[in-house]
mmCIF file of C-alpha atoms in Angstrom:
data_model
loop_
_atom_site.group_PDB
_atom_site.id
_atom_site.type_symbol
_atom_site.label_atom_id
_atom_site.label_comp_id
_atom_site.label_asym_id
_atom_site.label_seq_id
_atom_site.Cartn_x
_atom_site.Cartn_y
_atom_site.Cartn_z
ATOM 1 C CA THR A 1260 19.551 115.425 133.367
ATOM 2 C CA GLY A 1261 20.963 112.072 131.782
ATOM 3 C CA SER A 1262 22.534 110.939 128.422
ATOM 4 C CA PRO A 1263 19.891 109.500 126.227
ATOM 5 C CA ALA A 1264 19.472 106.106 126.360
ATOM 6 C CA ALA A 1265 20.059 103.183 124.148
ATOM 7 C CA ALA A 1266 17.522 100.601 123.108
ATOM 8 C CA ASP A 1267 19.263 98.289 125.915
ATOM 9 C CA GLY A 1268 19.427 101.100 128.722
ATOM 10 C CA GLU A 1269 22.514 102.026 128.635
ATOM 11 C CA PRO A 1270 23.615 105.664 127.887
ATOM 12 C CA ALA A 1271 23.380 105.806 124.450
ATOM 13 C CA ASP A 1272 27.381 107.423 124.366
ATOM 14 C CA ALA A 1273 28.699 104.620 127.349
ATOM 15 C CA ASP A 1274 32.429 103.128 126.385
ATOM 16 C CA PRO A 1275 33.170 100.854 129.336
ATOM 17 C CA ALA A 1276 36.546 100.332 127.597
ATOM 18 C CA ALA A 1277 37.253 104.089 128.012
ATOM 19 C CA GLY A 1278 36.084 103.768 131.731
ATOM 20 C CA GLN A 1279 32.422 105.030 130.770
ATOM 21 C CA PRO A 1280 30.077 103.441 133.033
ATOM 22 C CA ALA A 1281 27.642 100.112 131.740
ATOM 23 C CA VAL A 1282 25.956 97.641 133.352
ATOM 24 C CA ALA A 1283 27.835 94.450 132.319
ATOM 25 C CA GLY A 1284 25.923 92.079 134.510
ATOM 26 C CA TRP A 1285 23.453 91.691 137.216
ATOM 27 C CA THR A 1286 23.158 90.432 140.814
ATOM 28 C CA LEU A 1287 20.028 88.656 142.746
ATOM 29 C CA ASP A 1288 20.001 89.588 146.248
ATOM 30 C CA PHE A 1289 16.943 88.834 148.622
ATOM 31 C CA MET A 1290 16.011 85.690 147.844
ATOM 32 C CA ARG A 1291 13.383 84.775 149.769
ATOM 33 C CA ARG A 1292 10.468 81.365 149.681
ATOM 34 C CA ARG A 1293 7.148 82.143 152.158
ATOM 35 C CA ASN A 1294 6.401 79.972 154.058
ATOM 36 C CA GLY A 1295 3.810 77.461 152.429
ATOM 37 C CA GLY A 1296 5.207 78.653 148.939
ATOM 38 C CA PHE A 1297 5.871 75.852 146.541
ATOM 39 C CA ARG A 1298 9.082 73.991 146.803
ATOM 40 C CA GLY A 1299 11.556 74.907 143.687
ATOM 41 C CA VAL A 1300 10.142 78.334 143.239
ATOM 42 C CA VAL A 1301 13.244 80.176 144.272
ATOM 43 C CA GLU A 1302 15.357 78.098 141.530
ATOM 44 C CA PHE A 1303 12.283 78.533 138.870
ATOM 45 C CA LEU A 1304 13.068 81.935 139.660
ATOM 46 C CA ILE A 1305 16.372 82.144 139.040
ATOM 47 C CA ALA A 1306 16.997 80.480 136.574
ATOM 48 C CA SER A 1307 14.251 82.548 134.612
ATOM 49 C CA ALA A 1308 16.194 85.530 135.439
ATOM 50 C CA ALA A 1309 19.659 83.778 134.178
ATOM 51 C CA LEU A 1310 17.629 82.856 130.746
ATOM 52 C CA GLY A 1311 16.375 86.790 130.630
ATOM 53 C CA ALA A 1312 20.208 87.728 131.904
ATOM 54 C CA GLN A 1313 21.441 85.985 129.197
ATOM 55 C CA GLU A 1314 18.994 87.503 126.392
ATOM 56 C CA GLU A 1315 19.962 90.956 127.252
ATOM 57 C CA GLY A 1316 23.352 90.161 126.695
ATOM 58 C CA ALA A 1317 24.754 90.416 130.483
ATOM 59 C CA LYS A 1318 28.056 89.020 131.196
ATOM 60 C CA PHE A 1319 27.398 87.430 134.442
ATOM 61 C CA LEU A 1320 24.872 87.335 136.437
ATOM 62 C CA SER A 1321 25.692 87.237 140.501
ATOM 63 C CA LEU A 1322 23.696 85.175 143.062
ATOM 64 C CA SER A 1323 25.676 87.706 145.675
ATOM 65 C CA GLY A 1324 27.680 86.776 148.896
ATOM 66 C CA ALA A 1325 26.694 84.483 151.418
ATOM 67 C CA PRO A 1326 28.777 86.032 154.540
ATOM 68 C CA LEU A 1327 30.934 84.117 156.951
ATOM 69 C CA ALA A 1328 30.727 81.103 154.635
ATOM 70 C CA ARG A 1329 32.954 80.028 152.162
ATOM 71 C CA LEU A 1330 34.253 77.645 149.775
ATOM 72 C CA ASP A 1331 36.735 75.126 151.691
ATOM 73 C CA ARG A 1332 39.781 74.844 149.681
ATOM 74 C CA GLY A 1333 42.152 73.535 153.189
ATOM 75 C CA GLU A 1334 44.243 76.935 152.948
ATOM 76 C CA ASP A 1335 45.473 77.724 156.319
ATOM 77 C CA PHE A 1336 44.333 81.061 157.617
ATOM 78 C CA GLY A 1337 45.269 83.456 160.169
ATOM 79 C CA ALA A 1338 43.361 84.731 163.091
ATOM 80 C CA LEU A 1339 40.646 86.871 161.801
ATOM 81 C CA GLN A 1340 39.452 84.347 159.272
ATOM 82 C CA LYS A 1341 39.107 81.770 161.947
ATOM 83 C CA LEU A 1342 37.168 84.419 163.588
ATOM 84 C CA LEU A 1343 34.704 84.538 161.149
ATOM 85 C CA ASP A 1344 34.815 81.307 160.511
ATOM 86 C CA TYR A 1345 33.511 80.980 164.143
ATOM 87 C CA ALA A 1346 31.358 83.602 163.865
ATOM 88 C CA GLY A 1347 29.862 82.044 161.373
ATOM 89 C CA LYS A 1348 29.487 79.122 162.654
ATOM 90 C CA ALA A 1349 27.699 79.905 165.924
ATOM 91 C CA LEU A 1350 25.692 82.341 164.402
ATOM 92 C CA GLU A 1351 24.237 79.683 161.554
ATOM 93 C CA PRO A 1352 21.440 78.980 163.325
ATOM 94 C CA VAL A 1353 20.186 82.584 164.010
ATOM 95 C CA TYR A 1354 21.039 83.393 159.775
ATOM 96 C CA GLY A 1355 21.919 80.599 158.154
ATOM 97 C CA PHE A 1356 24.995 81.443 155.966
ATOM 98 C CA ARG A 1357 26.181 78.215 155.385
ATOM 99 C CA SER A 1358 22.543 76.656 154.506
ATOM 100 C CA LEU A 1359 22.567 79.650 151.920
ATOM 101 C CA PHE A 1360 25.797 79.466 150.857
ATOM 102 C CA ALA A 1361 24.621 75.626 149.877
ATOM 103 C CA PHE A 1362 21.591 76.321 148.423
ATOM 104 C CA LYS A 1363 23.475 78.872 145.996
ATOM 105 C CA ALA A 1364 26.101 76.219 145.297
ATOM 106 C CA LYS A 1365 23.216 74.339 143.579
ATOM 107 C CA PHE A 1366 23.637 76.978 140.628
ATOM 108 C CA GLN A 1367 27.073 75.546 140.195
ATOM 109 C CA PRO A 1368 28.727 79.573 140.490
ATOM 110 C CA ALA A 1369 32.023 80.864 139.576
ATOM 111 C CA TYR A 1370 33.339 81.287 142.882
ATOM 112 C CA GLU A 1371 35.023 84.326 143.896
ATOM 113 C CA PRO A 1372 36.437 86.141 146.597
ATOM 114 C CA LEU A 1373 34.177 89.242 148.451
ATOM 115 C CA TYR A 1374 36.495 91.687 149.954
ATOM 116 C CA MET A 1375 35.882 94.678 153.000
ATOM 117 C CA ALA A 1376 37.590 97.791 152.823
ATOM 118 C CA TYR A 1377 37.825 99.935 155.984
ATOM 119 C CA PRO A 1378 39.790 102.935 157.196
ATOM 120 C CA ASP A 1379 41.335 101.555 160.514
ATOM 121 C CA PRO A 1380 40.914 98.702 162.335
ATOM 122 C CA ALA A 1381 39.407 100.626 165.361
ATOM 123 C CA ALA A 1382 36.339 101.134 162.623
ATOM 124 C CA LEU A 1383 35.612 97.432 163.032
ATOM 125 C CA PRO A 1384 33.550 97.402 166.012
ATOM 126 C CA ALA A 1385 31.047 100.064 164.603
ATOM 127 C CA ILE A 1386 30.930 98.505 160.814
ATOM 128 C CA GLY A 1387 30.459 94.953 162.840
ATOM 129 C CA ASN A 1388 27.276 96.854 164.547
ATOM 130 C CA ALA A 1389 25.819 97.696 161.583
ATOM 131 C CA ILE A 1390 26.002 94.557 159.211
ATOM 132 C CA GLY A 1391 24.880 92.787 162.113
ATOM 133 C CA ARG A 1392 22.240 95.382 162.072
ATOM 134 C CA ALA A 1393 21.409 94.721 158.912
ATOM 135 C CA TYR A 1394 21.211 90.833 159.074
ATOM 136 C CA LEU A 1395 19.538 90.932 161.816
ATOM 137 C CA PRO A 1396 17.318 94.697 162.456
ATOM 138 C CA HIS A 1397 15.074 93.120 164.504
ATOM 139 C CA MET A 1398 17.149 91.913 167.306
ATOM 140 C CA THR A 1399 16.964 93.845 170.604
ATOM 141 C CA ALA A 1400 20.016 94.764 172.644
ATOM 142 C CA GLY A 1401 19.758 92.341 175.604
ATOM 143 C CA GLN A 1402 19.540 89.853 172.476
ATOM 144 C CA GLY A 1403 22.477 91.082 171.201
ATOM 145 C CA LEU A 1404 24.649 90.962 174.444
ATOM 146 C CA ARG A 1405 23.110 87.292 174.813
ATOM 147 C CA LEU A 1406 24.491 86.410 171.739
ATOM 148 C CA ALA A 1407 27.667 87.787 172.024
ATOM 149 C CA ARG A 1408 27.907 86.039 175.285
ATOM 150 C CA LYS A 1409 27.554 82.490 173.295
ATOM 151 C CA LEU A 1410 29.979 83.788 171.062
ATOM 152 C CA VAL A 1411 33.022 84.136 173.490
ATOM 153 C CA ALA A 1412 32.104 81.469 175.470
#
């Protein structure tokens, strides 16, 4: 069971200030235009969703992240960030991280960093595999090996 819902869909007794869960905003994700779909349809849908969220009193609307793409602020990064930048550049033709980032920039977002927490550096290969499968679910083992060789070369 759950708490009775108020008119806005929140539990009637939700109190975010007291650490009780409440919806403060929305995230839009998995935005795709079908081949043959009219240009501008995704932009229209995002704008419509933003207006609807605003009318509902949402404090924010997130367009989610663009993995392996980032705002270039001229900062000096360590080896891990350089490796991630290289992977993003190499994988751009396969996934389009940077083109997704550029698309989302049209909406003049406020950029917030995204972090990944993991229990142990030894878990990173398994995490990388899981993330790869999430973004490229139909990639075969052979295709994955060829892509890995290309990334390392």
